[in-house]
PDB file of C-alpha atoms in Angstrom:
ATOM      1  CA  MET A 282     278.161 161.644  81.632  1.00 46.00           C
ATOM      2  CA  ILE A 283     279.000 160.292  85.082  1.00 51.00           C
ATOM      3  CA  PRO A 284     280.290 162.926  87.512  1.00 54.00           C
ATOM      4  CA  GLY A 285     283.629 162.378  89.240  1.00 54.00           C
ATOM      5  CA  GLY A 286     285.739 160.997  86.432  1.00 56.00           C
ATOM      6  CA  GLY A 287     283.389 158.498  84.892  1.00 60.00           C
ATOM      7  CA  GLN A 288     283.412 155.795  87.598  1.00 64.00           C
ATOM      8  CA  PRO A 289     280.000 154.751  88.911  1.00 69.00           C
ATOM      9  CA  ASN A 290     279.531 154.729  92.655  1.00 82.00           C
ATOM     10  CA  MET A 291     279.696 150.975  93.332  1.00 84.00           C
ATOM     11  CA  GLN A 292     278.219 151.293  96.821  1.00 85.00           C
ATOM     12  CA  GLN A 293     275.227 153.145  95.420  1.00 85.00           C
ATOM     13  CA  LEU A 294     274.775 150.561  92.654  1.00 84.00           C
ATOM     14  CA  LEU A 295     274.889 147.736  95.193  1.00 86.00           C
ATOM     15  CA  GLN A 296     272.321 149.460  97.400  1.00 86.00           C
ATOM     16  CA  GLN A 297     270.007 149.952  94.425  1.00 84.00           C
ATOM     17  CA  ALA A 298     270.381 146.296  93.428  1.00 84.00           C
ATOM     18  CA  GLN A 299     269.663 145.134  96.982  1.00 87.00           C
ATOM     19  CA  LYS A 300     266.563 147.334  97.188  1.00 86.00           C
ATOM     20  CA  MET A 301     265.291 146.021  93.858  1.00 85.00           C
ATOM     21  CA  GLN A 302     265.935 142.456  95.000  1.00 86.00           C
ATOM     22  CA  GLN A 303     264.001 143.091  98.228  1.00 86.00           C
ATOM     23  CA  ASP A 304     261.140 144.739  96.319  1.00 83.00           C
ATOM     24  CA  LEU A 305     260.982 141.736  93.990  1.00 84.00           C
ATOM     25  CA  ALA A 306     260.966 139.285  96.926  1.00 85.00           C
ATOM     26  CA  ASN A 307     258.176 141.281  98.611  1.00 86.00           C
ATOM     27  CA  ALA A 308     256.109 141.305  95.414  1.00 83.00           C
ATOM     28  CA  GLN A 309     256.583 137.543  94.970  1.00 83.00           C
ATOM     29  CA  GLU A 310     255.467 136.908  98.563  1.00 87.00           C
ATOM     30  CA  GLU A 311     252.390 139.052  98.001  1.00 86.00           C
ATOM     31  CA  LEU A 312     251.585 137.100  94.824  1.00 85.00           C
ATOM     32  CA  ALA A 313     251.885 133.805  96.704  1.00 85.00           C
ATOM     33  CA  ARG A 314     249.286 135.052  99.232  1.00 89.00           C
ATOM     34  CA  THR A 315     246.873 136.656  96.751  1.00 90.00           C
ATOM     35  CA  GLU A 316     244.127 134.471  95.309  1.00 92.00           C
ATOM     36  CA  VAL A 317     242.422 134.997  91.947  1.00 92.00           C
ATOM     37  CA  ASP A 318     239.482 133.177  90.393  1.00 95.00           C
ATOM     38  CA  GLY A 319     238.519 131.852  87.007  1.00 95.00           C
ATOM     39  CA  GLN A 320     235.284 130.268  85.889  1.00 96.00           C
ATOM     40  CA  ALA A 321     233.744 128.321  83.038  1.00 96.00           C
ATOM     41  CA  GLY A 322     230.291 127.243  81.965  1.00 94.00           C
ATOM     42  CA  GLY A 323     228.686 130.447  83.192  1.00 95.00           C
ATOM     43  CA  GLY A 324     230.008 129.842  86.683  1.00 95.00           C
ATOM     44  CA  LEU A 325     229.275 126.106  86.881  1.00 96.00           C
ATOM     45  CA  VAL A 326     232.955 125.479  87.552  1.00 96.00           C
ATOM     46  CA  LYS A 327     235.126 127.921  89.492  1.00 97.00           C
ATOM     47  CA  ALA A 328     238.863 127.625  90.126  1.00 96.00           C
ATOM     48  CA  THR A 329     240.937 129.626  92.577  1.00 96.00           C
ATOM     49  CA  VAL A 330     244.700 129.968  92.149  1.00 94.00           C
ATOM     50  CA  THR A 331     247.331 132.050  93.865  1.00 90.00           C
ATOM     51  CA  GLY A 332     248.991 134.894  92.030  1.00 86.00           C
ATOM     52  CA  ALA A 333     251.899 132.477  91.595  1.00 84.00           C
ATOM     53  CA  GLY A 334     249.619 129.995  89.782  1.00 85.00           C
ATOM     54  CA  GLU A 335     249.094 127.392  92.533  1.00 90.00           C
ATOM     55  CA  LEU A 336     245.635 125.797  92.385  1.00 94.00           C
ATOM     56  CA  ARG A 337     243.959 126.343  95.768  1.00 94.00           C
ATOM     57  CA  ALA A 338     240.283 125.515  95.252  1.00 96.00           C
ATOM     58  CA  LEU A 339     237.887 124.053  92.732  1.00 96.00           C
ATOM     59  CA  VAL A 340     234.098 124.424  93.058  1.00 96.00           C
ATOM     60  CA  ILE A 341     231.809 122.375  90.834  1.00 96.00           C
ATOM     61  CA  ASP A 342     228.091 123.141  90.752  1.00 96.00           C
ATOM     62  CA  PRO A 343     226.096 119.892  90.931  1.00 95.00           C
ATOM     63  CA  LYS A 344     224.291 120.943  87.737  1.00 94.00           C
ATOM     64  CA  ALA A 345     227.591 120.457  85.881  1.00 92.00           C
ATOM     65  CA  VAL A 346     227.801 116.796  86.886  1.00 93.00           C
ATOM     66  CA  ASP A 347     226.359 114.396  84.329  1.00 93.00           C
ATOM     67  CA  PRO A 348     227.596 110.809  84.784  1.00 93.00           C
ATOM     68  CA  GLU A 349     226.935 110.191  81.083  1.00 95.00           C
ATOM     69  CA  ASP A 350     229.088 113.157  80.006  1.00 94.00           C
ATOM     70  CA  THR A 351     232.220 113.461  82.101  1.00 94.00           C
ATOM     71  CA  GLU A 352     234.150 114.890  79.137  1.00 96.00           C
ATOM     72  CA  THR A 353     232.208 118.154  79.277  1.00 95.00           C
ATOM     73  CA  LEU A 354     232.852 118.433  83.006  1.00 95.00           C
ATOM     74  CA  ALA A 355     236.563 117.834  82.428  1.00 96.00           C
ATOM     75  CA  ASP A 356     236.579 120.527  79.725  1.00 96.00           C
ATOM     76  CA  LEU A 357     234.873 122.980  82.089  1.00 96.00           C
ATOM     77  CA  ILE A 358     237.438 122.241  84.816  1.00 96.00           C
ATOM     78  CA  VAL A 359     240.347 122.784  82.433  1.00 96.00           C
ATOM     79  CA  ALA A 360     238.791 126.025  81.148  1.00 96.00           C
ATOM     80  CA  ALA A 361     238.200 127.348  84.678  1.00 96.00           C
ATOM     81  CA  VAL A 362     241.772 126.576  85.749  1.00 96.00           C
ATOM     82  CA  GLN A 363     243.127 128.182  82.573  1.00 96.00           C
ATOM     83  CA  ALA A 364     241.030 131.295  83.182  1.00 96.00           C
ATOM     84  CA  ALA A 365     242.278 131.508  86.769  1.00 95.00           C
ATOM     85  CA  ASN A 366     245.879 131.124  85.604  1.00 94.00           C
ATOM     86  CA  GLU A 367     245.401 133.868  83.006  1.00 94.00           C
ATOM     87  CA  ASN A 368     244.173 136.128  85.802  1.00 93.00           C
ATOM     88  CA  ALA A 369     247.202 135.141  87.894  1.00 91.00           C
ATOM     89  CA  GLN A 370     249.527 136.021  85.004  1.00 91.00           C
ATOM     90  CA  ALA A 371     247.846 139.407  84.647  1.00 90.00           C
ATOM     91  CA  LEU A 372     248.381 139.965  88.367  1.00 88.00           C
ATOM     92  CA  GLN A 373     252.045 138.940  88.015  1.00 87.00           C
ATOM     93  CA  GLN A 374     252.483 141.427  85.200  1.00 87.00           C
ATOM     94  CA  GLN A 375     250.855 144.147  87.280  1.00 86.00           C
ATOM     95  CA  LYS A 376     252.971 143.451  90.376  1.00 81.00           C
ATOM     96  CA  LEU A 377     256.292 142.381  88.860  1.00 81.00           C
ATOM     97  CA  GLY A 378     256.279 144.205  85.528  1.00 79.00           C
ATOM     98  CA  PRO A 379     257.433 147.561  86.931  1.00 72.00           C
ATOM     99  CA  LEU A 380     260.205 145.811  88.891  1.00 69.00           C
ATOM    100  CA  ALA A 381     261.422 143.968  85.799  1.00 63.00           C
ATOM    101  CA  GLN A 382     261.446 147.203  83.803  1.00 61.00           C
ATOM    102  CA  GLY A 383     263.495 148.798  86.577  1.00 57.00           C
ATOM    103  CA  LEU A 384     266.105 146.106  86.018  1.00 54.00           C
ATOM    104  CA  GLY A 385     266.438 147.094  82.394  1.00 51.00           C
ATOM    105  CA  GLY A 386     264.315 144.378  80.835  1.00 49.00           C
ATOM    106  CA  GLY A 387     262.871 141.007  81.596  1.00 49.00           C
ATOM    107  CA  ILE A 388     263.985 138.810  84.423  1.00 49.00           C
ATOM    108  CA  PRO A 389     264.936 135.279  83.360  1.00 53.00           C
ATOM    109  CA  GLY A 390     262.246 132.829  84.423  1.00 54.00           C
ATOM    110  CA  LEU A 391     259.426 135.365  84.563  1.00 50.00           C
ATOM    111  CA  PRO A 392     256.757 135.320  81.841  1.00 50.00           C
ATOM    112  CA  PHE A 393     257.297 138.888  80.577  1.00 46.00           C
TER     113      PHE A 393
END
C-alpha cells in the first residue's frame, strides 16, 4: 500500500532512477578500465581484455611457435582470448548484476 492516497512520489522515483543510471555508468567505466587475463596451453599464450571485452594484449611464448604447425598456435590464441572474455563476463556479472537486479530484472543489451 502506498501512503498518501496511492500515488507514488514521482520526484523520488526520478531521483532513484537517476542514481541507478549514474551507478550503472560508473560501473561501466570501471569495467572499461579493469583488465582481466586468460591463458591457454599451460600459459604459452596469454590474452588480456578489459572488463568490457576489449582485447588489450596478447603474449605468445616462443615455445608455442612452430612454423610447421600454425593451426595449434591459432587454437591456443583463440582459447586464451575466449578464457579472458569469460573472465570479463564474470566481472561484468559481479559489477553490473546487482545494478540490473535493482532495476527489476535484466537490462536490454547486457548478457544477464
